[in-house]
Short mmCIF file of C-alpha atoms and ligand atoms in Angstrom, two decimals:
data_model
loop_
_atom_site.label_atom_id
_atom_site.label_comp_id
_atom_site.label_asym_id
_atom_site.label_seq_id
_atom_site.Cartn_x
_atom_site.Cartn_y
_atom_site.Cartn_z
CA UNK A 81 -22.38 -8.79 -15.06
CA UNK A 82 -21.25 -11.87 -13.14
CA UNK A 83 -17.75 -10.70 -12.61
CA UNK A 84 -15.46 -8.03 -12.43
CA UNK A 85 -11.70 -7.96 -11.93
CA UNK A 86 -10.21 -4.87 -10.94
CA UNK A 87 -6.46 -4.42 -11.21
CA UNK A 88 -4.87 -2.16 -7.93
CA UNK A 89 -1.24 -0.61 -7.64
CA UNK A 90 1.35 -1.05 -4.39
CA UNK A 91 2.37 2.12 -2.79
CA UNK A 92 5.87 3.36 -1.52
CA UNK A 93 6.18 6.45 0.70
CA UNK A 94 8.45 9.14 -0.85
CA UNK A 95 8.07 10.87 2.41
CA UNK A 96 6.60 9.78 5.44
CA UNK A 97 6.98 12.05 8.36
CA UNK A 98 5.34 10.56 11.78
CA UNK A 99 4.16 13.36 14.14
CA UNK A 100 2.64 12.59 17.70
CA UNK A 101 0.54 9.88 18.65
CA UNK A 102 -3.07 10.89 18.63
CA UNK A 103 -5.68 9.88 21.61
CA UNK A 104 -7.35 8.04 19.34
CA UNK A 105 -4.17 5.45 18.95
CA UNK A 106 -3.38 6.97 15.38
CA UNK A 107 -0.19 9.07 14.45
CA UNK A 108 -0.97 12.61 12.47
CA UNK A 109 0.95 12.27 9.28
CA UNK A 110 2.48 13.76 6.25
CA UNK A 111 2.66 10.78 3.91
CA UNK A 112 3.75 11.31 0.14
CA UNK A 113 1.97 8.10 -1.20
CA UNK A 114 3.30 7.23 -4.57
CA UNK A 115 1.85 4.44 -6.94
CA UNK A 116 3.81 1.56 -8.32
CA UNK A 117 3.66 -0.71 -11.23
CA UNK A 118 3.26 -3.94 -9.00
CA UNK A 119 -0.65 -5.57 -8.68
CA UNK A 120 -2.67 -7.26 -7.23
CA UNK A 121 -6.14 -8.28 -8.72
CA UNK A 122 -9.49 -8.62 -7.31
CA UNK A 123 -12.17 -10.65 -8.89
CA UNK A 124 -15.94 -9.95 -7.58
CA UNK A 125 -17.88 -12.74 -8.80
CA UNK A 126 -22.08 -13.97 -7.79
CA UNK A 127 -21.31 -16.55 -5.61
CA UNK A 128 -22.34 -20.08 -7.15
CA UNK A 129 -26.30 -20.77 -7.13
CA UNK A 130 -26.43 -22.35 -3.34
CA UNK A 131 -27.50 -26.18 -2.53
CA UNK A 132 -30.94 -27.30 -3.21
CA UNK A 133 -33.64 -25.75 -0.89
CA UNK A 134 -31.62 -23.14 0.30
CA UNK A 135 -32.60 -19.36 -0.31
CA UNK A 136 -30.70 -18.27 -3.44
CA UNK A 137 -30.44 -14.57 -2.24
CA UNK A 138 -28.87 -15.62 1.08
CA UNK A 139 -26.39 -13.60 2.41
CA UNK A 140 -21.96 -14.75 1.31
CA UNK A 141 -18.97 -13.66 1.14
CA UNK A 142 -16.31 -15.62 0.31
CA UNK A 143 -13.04 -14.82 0.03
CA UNK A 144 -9.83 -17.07 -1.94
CA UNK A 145 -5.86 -16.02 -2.25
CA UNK A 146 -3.59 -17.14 -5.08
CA UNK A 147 -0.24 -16.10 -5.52
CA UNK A 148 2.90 -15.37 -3.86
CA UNK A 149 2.88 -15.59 0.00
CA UNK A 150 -1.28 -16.28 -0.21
CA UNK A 151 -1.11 -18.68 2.99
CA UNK A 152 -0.28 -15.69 5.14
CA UNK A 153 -3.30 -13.55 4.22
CA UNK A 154 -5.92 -14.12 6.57
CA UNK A 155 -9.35 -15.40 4.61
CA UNK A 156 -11.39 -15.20 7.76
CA UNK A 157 -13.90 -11.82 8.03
CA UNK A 158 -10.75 -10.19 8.96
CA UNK A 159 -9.19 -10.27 5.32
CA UNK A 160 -9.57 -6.07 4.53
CA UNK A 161 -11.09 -7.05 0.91
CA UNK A 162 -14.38 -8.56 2.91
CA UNK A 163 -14.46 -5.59 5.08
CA UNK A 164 -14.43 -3.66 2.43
CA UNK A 165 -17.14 -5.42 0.58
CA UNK A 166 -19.43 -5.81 3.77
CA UNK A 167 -18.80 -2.17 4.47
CA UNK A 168 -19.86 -1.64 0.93
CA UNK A 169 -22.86 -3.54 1.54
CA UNK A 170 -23.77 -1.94 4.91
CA UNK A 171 -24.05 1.48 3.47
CA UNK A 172 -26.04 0.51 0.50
CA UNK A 173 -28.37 -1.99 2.05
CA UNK A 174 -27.18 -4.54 -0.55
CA UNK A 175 -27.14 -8.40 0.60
CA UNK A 176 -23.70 -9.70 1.06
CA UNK A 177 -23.05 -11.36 -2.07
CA UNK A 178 -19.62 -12.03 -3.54
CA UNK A 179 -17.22 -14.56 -4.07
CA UNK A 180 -13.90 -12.33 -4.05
CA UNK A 181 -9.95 -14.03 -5.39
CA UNK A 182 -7.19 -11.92 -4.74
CA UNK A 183 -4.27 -12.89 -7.06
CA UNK A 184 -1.39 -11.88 -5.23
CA UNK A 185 1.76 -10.29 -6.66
CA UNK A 186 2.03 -7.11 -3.69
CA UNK A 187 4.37 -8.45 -0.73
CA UNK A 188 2.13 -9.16 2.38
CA UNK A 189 2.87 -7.37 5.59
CA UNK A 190 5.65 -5.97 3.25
CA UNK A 191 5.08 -1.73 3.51
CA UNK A 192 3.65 -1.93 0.40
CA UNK A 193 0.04 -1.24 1.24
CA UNK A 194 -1.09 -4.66 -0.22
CA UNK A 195 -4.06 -4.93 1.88
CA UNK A 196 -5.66 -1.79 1.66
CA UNK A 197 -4.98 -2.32 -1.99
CA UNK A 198 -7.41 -5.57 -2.02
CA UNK A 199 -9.52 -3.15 0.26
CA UNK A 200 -9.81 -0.84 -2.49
CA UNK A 201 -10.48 -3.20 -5.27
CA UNK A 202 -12.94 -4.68 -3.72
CA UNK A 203 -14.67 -1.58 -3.38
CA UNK A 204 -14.33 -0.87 -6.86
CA UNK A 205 -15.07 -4.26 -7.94
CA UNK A 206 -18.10 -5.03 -6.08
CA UNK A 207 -19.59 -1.75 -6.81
CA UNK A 208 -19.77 -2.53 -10.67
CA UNK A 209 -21.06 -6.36 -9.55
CA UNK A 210 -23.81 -4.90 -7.66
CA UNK A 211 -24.45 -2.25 -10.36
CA UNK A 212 -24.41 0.55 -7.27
CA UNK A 213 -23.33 3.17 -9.60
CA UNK A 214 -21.45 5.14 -6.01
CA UNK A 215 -19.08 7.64 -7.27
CA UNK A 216 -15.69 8.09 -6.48
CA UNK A 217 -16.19 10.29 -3.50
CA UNK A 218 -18.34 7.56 -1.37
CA UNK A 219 -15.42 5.22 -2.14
CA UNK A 220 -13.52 6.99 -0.74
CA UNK A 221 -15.15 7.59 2.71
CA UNK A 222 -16.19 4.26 3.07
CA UNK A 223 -12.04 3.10 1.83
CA UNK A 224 -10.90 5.98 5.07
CA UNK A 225 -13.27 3.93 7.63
CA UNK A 226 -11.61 0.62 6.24
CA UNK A 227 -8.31 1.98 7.04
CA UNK A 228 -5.94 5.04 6.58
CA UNK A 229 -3.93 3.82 2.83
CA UNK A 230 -7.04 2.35 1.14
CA UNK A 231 -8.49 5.34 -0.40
CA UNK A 232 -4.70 6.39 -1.92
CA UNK A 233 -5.06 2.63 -3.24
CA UNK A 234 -8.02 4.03 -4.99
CA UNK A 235 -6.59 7.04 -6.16
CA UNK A 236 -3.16 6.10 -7.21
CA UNK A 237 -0.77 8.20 -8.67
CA UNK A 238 1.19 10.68 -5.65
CA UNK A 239 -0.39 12.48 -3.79
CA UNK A 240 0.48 13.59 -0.14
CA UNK A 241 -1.85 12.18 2.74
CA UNK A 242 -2.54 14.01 6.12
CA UNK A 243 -4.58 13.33 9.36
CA UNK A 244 -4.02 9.97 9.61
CA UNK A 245 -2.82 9.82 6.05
CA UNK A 246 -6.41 9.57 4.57
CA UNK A 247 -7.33 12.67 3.24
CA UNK A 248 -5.04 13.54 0.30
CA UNK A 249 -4.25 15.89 -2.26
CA UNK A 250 -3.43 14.62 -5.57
CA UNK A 251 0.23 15.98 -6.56
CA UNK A 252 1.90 17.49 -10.20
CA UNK A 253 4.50 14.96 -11.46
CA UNK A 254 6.54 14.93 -14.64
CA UNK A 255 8.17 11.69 -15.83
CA UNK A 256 8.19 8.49 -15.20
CA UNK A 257 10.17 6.76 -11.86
CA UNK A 258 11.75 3.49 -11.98
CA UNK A 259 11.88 1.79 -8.70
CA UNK A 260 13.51 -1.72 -7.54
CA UNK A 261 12.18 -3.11 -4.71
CA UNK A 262 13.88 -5.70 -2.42
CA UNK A 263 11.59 -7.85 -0.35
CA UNK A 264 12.46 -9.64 2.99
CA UNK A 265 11.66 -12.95 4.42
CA UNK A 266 8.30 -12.40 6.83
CA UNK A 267 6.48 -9.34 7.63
CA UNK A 268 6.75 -6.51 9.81
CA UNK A 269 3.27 -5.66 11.72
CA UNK A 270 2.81 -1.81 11.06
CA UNK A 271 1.40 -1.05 14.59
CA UNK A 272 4.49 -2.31 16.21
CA UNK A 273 6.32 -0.40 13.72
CA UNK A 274 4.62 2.43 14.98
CA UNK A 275 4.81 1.90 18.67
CA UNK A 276 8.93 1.49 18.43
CA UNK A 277 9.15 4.71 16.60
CA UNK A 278 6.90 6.34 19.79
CA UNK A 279 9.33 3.97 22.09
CA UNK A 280 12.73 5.53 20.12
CA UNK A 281 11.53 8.87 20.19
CA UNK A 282 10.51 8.58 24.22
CA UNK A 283 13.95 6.84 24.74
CA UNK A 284 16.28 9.63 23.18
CA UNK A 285 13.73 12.12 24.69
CA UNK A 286 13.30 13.35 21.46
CA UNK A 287 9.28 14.96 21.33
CA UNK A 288 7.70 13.75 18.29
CA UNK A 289 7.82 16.79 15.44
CA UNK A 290 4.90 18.39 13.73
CA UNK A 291 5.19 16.72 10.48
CA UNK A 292 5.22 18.79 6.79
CA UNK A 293 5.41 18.05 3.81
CA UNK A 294 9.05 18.02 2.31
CA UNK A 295 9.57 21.23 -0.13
CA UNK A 296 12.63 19.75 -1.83
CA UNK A 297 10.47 16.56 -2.62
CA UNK A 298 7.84 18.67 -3.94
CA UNK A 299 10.07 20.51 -6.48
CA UNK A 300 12.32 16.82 -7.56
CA UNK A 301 8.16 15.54 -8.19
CA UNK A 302 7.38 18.64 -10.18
CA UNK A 303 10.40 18.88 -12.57
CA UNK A 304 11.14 14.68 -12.81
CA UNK A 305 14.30 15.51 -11.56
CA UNK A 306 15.49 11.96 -10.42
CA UNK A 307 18.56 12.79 -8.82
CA UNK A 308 16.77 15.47 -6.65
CA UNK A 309 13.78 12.38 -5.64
CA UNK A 310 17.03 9.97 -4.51
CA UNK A 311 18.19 13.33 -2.04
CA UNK A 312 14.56 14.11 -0.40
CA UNK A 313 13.37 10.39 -0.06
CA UNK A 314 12.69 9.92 3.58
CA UNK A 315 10.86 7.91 6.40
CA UNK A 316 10.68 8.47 9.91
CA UNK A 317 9.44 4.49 10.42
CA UNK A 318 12.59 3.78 9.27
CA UNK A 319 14.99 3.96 12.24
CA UNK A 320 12.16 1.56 13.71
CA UNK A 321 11.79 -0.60 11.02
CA UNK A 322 15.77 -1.09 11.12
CA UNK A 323 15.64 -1.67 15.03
CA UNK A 324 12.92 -4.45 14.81
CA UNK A 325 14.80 -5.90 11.59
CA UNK A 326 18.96 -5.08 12.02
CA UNK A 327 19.60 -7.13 8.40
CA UNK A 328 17.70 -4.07 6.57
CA UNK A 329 20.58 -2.22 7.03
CA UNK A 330 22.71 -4.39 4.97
CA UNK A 331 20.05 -4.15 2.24
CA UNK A 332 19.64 -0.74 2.12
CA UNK A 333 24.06 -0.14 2.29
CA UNK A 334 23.91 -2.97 -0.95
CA UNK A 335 21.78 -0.69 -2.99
CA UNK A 336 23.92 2.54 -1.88
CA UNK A 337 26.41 1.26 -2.88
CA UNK A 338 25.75 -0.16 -6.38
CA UNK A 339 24.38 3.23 -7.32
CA UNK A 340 20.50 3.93 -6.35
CA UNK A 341 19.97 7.37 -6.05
CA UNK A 342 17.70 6.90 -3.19
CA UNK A 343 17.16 3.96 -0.69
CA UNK A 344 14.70 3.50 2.13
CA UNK A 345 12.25 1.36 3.54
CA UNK A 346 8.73 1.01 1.96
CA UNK A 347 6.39 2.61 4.92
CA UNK A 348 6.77 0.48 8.05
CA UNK A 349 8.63 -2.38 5.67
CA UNK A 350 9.96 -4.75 5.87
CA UNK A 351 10.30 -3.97 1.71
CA UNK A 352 13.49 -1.55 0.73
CA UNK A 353 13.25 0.41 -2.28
CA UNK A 354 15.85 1.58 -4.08
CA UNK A 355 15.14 4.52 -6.67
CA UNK A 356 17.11 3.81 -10.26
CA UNK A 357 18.15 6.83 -12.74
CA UNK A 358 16.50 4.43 -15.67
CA UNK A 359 14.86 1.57 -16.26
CA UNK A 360 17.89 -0.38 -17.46
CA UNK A 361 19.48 0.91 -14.18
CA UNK A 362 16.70 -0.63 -12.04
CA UNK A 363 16.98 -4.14 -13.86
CA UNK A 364 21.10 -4.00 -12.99
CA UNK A 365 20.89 -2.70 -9.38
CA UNK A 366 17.96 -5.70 -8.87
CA UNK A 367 20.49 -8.28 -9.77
CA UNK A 368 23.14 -7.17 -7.55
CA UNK A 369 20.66 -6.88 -4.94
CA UNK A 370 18.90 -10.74 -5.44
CA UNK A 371 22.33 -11.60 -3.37
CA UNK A 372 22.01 -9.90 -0.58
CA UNK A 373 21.54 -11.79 2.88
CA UNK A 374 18.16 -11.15 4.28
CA UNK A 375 16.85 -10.20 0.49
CA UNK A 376 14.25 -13.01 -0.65
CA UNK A 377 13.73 -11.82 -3.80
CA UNK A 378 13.60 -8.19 -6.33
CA UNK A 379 10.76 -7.10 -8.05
CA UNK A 380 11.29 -4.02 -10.43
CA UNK A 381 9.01 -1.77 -11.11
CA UNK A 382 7.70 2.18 -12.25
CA UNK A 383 5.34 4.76 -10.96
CA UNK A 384 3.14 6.53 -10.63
CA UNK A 385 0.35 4.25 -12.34
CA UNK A 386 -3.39 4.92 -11.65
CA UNK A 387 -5.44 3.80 -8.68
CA UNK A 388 -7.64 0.55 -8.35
CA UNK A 389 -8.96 0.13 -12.04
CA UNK A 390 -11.54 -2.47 -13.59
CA UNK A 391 -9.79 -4.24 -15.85
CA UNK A 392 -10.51 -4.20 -19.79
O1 C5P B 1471 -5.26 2.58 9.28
P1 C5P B 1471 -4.68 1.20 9.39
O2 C5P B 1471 -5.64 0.21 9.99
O3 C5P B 1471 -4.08 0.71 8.12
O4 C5P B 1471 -3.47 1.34 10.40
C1 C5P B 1471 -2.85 0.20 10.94
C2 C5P B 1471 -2.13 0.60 12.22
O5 C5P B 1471 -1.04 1.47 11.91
C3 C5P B 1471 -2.97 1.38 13.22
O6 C5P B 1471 -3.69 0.51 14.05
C4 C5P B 1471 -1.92 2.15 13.98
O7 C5P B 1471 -1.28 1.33 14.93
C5 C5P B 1471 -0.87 2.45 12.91
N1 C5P B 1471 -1.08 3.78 12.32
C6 C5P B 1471 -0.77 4.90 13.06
N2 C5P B 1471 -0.95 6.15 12.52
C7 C5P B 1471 -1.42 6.29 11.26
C8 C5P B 1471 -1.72 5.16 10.46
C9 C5P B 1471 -1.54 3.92 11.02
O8 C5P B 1471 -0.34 4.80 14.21
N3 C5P B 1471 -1.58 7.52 10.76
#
């Protein structure tokens, strides 16, 4: 095969409760993870055969971005899709060989797990190039040491994510969600998301709680009761997310107020999402959101959709 393109979801937290900073610079989580119908697409492909006289199995990655916003995701050995692959490599004793694209449509730095979601695919994708054959479970490992939302990217669906948010328990759903999503001019960086919510807390001298998972969420997820999801949404990032970024507010009071049953920021954001009782609802509340100062543009969408998938 001389290349694979695998097809990987966005994430929004339906709960993300942030409990004390860990030694090793990580918060313990509860993280409801929940898989959206917005993708990205990663395409593994043998790199082209290299000039004349030089060795054909030598080692390179390369790494291209198309799409929405592609200029701000780094293509340097930083990018989390080449980590991914090299870490894929590593542990297999494979050659690093791949040309990866990325065909954007996830926000960058936008909450929405985009990265980790290339991370994933990558995995995916360069384990059929490579004809590796790993299962599921060594994706996963290897998509924890990448970083803490990669191996939900590779899961999809919800599930609810503890530790750091990487080891996860796939949860019962009924029904189908429809979400509208409202992204923002630039990107919030997560880890200074994280530090202002440690920086809030120390402030009001409020001790960071031991976080669990949200019974009333777990119930509104079981019985696809809509109205009950809008109630039990929540996100502790979200006080920080507003402090770093005041004009959220607004955005998140707009969608209140024409009638989402839910509204919140997407992880550490800067992305709001708005839940919608339909998906006729979702296509009216995104068009009296598109107006909203500080809203660049709306992006509807549904969950929960499966994990990082080859495409037919
Ligand atoms: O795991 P990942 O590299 O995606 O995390 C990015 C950053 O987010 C971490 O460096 C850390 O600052 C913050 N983070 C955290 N606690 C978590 C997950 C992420 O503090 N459970």
């Amino acid at each position: 095969m001389s290349a694979i393109t695998v097809r990987v979801p966005a994430k929004v937290n339906l709960q993300l409760a942030v409990g004390p900073l860990r030694e090793d610079g990580y918060h313990d989580l509860v993280n409801v993870f929940h898989a959206v119908s917005l993708f990205d697409e990663v395409t593994a492909a043998e790199p082209f055969d290299p000039a004349p006289g030089r060795d054909p199995s030598a080692a390179s990655l390369g790494v291209r971005v198309e799409g929405d916003l592609a200029g701000e995701v780094p293509v340097s050995d930083d990018n989390l899709a080449v980590r991914a692959a090299r870490a894929l490599a590593d542990r297999t004793g494979r050659s690093y060989r791949a040309d990866l694209l990325i065909r954007k449509s996830i926000p960058v730095a936008g909450g929405m797990a985009g990265g980790s979601a290339d991370a994933a695919a990558a995995l995916v994708a360069c384990n059929e190039l490579w004809g590796l054959g790993l299962p599921r479970e060594d994706l996963m490992e290897i998509a924890a040491d990448i970083g803490s939302d990669v191996p939900f990217a590779l899961l999809g669906g919800t599930a609810v994510g503890t530790g750091r948010g990487e080891r996860l328990a796939p949860l019962e759903t009924a029904g189908v969600f429809h979400w509208v999503f409202a992204l923002a001019d630039g990107g919030l960086s997560t880890p200074r998301v994280y530090g202002e919510c440690d920086r809030l807390r120390e402030e009001a001298g409020v001790a960071a709680p031991t976080p669990a998972v949200s019974e009333a969420l777990l119930a509104a997820l079981r019985e696809g009761d809509v109205r009950a999801l809008g109630q039990a949404l929540s996100n502790d990032l979200q006080p920080a997310a507003l402090a770093l970024r005041p004009s959220l507010a607004n955005t998140l009071a707009a969608g209140r107020e024409h009638g989402a049953l839910g509204a919140l920021v997407s992880g550490s954001g800067p992305t709001c999402a708005f839940l919608a009782e339909s998906a006729e609802r979702a296509h009216e509340l995104a068009a009296l959101i598109k107006n909203v100062d500080g809203c660049r543009s709306v992006v509807t969408a549904s969950g929960p959709v499966p994990g990082a998938t080859v495409a037919g």
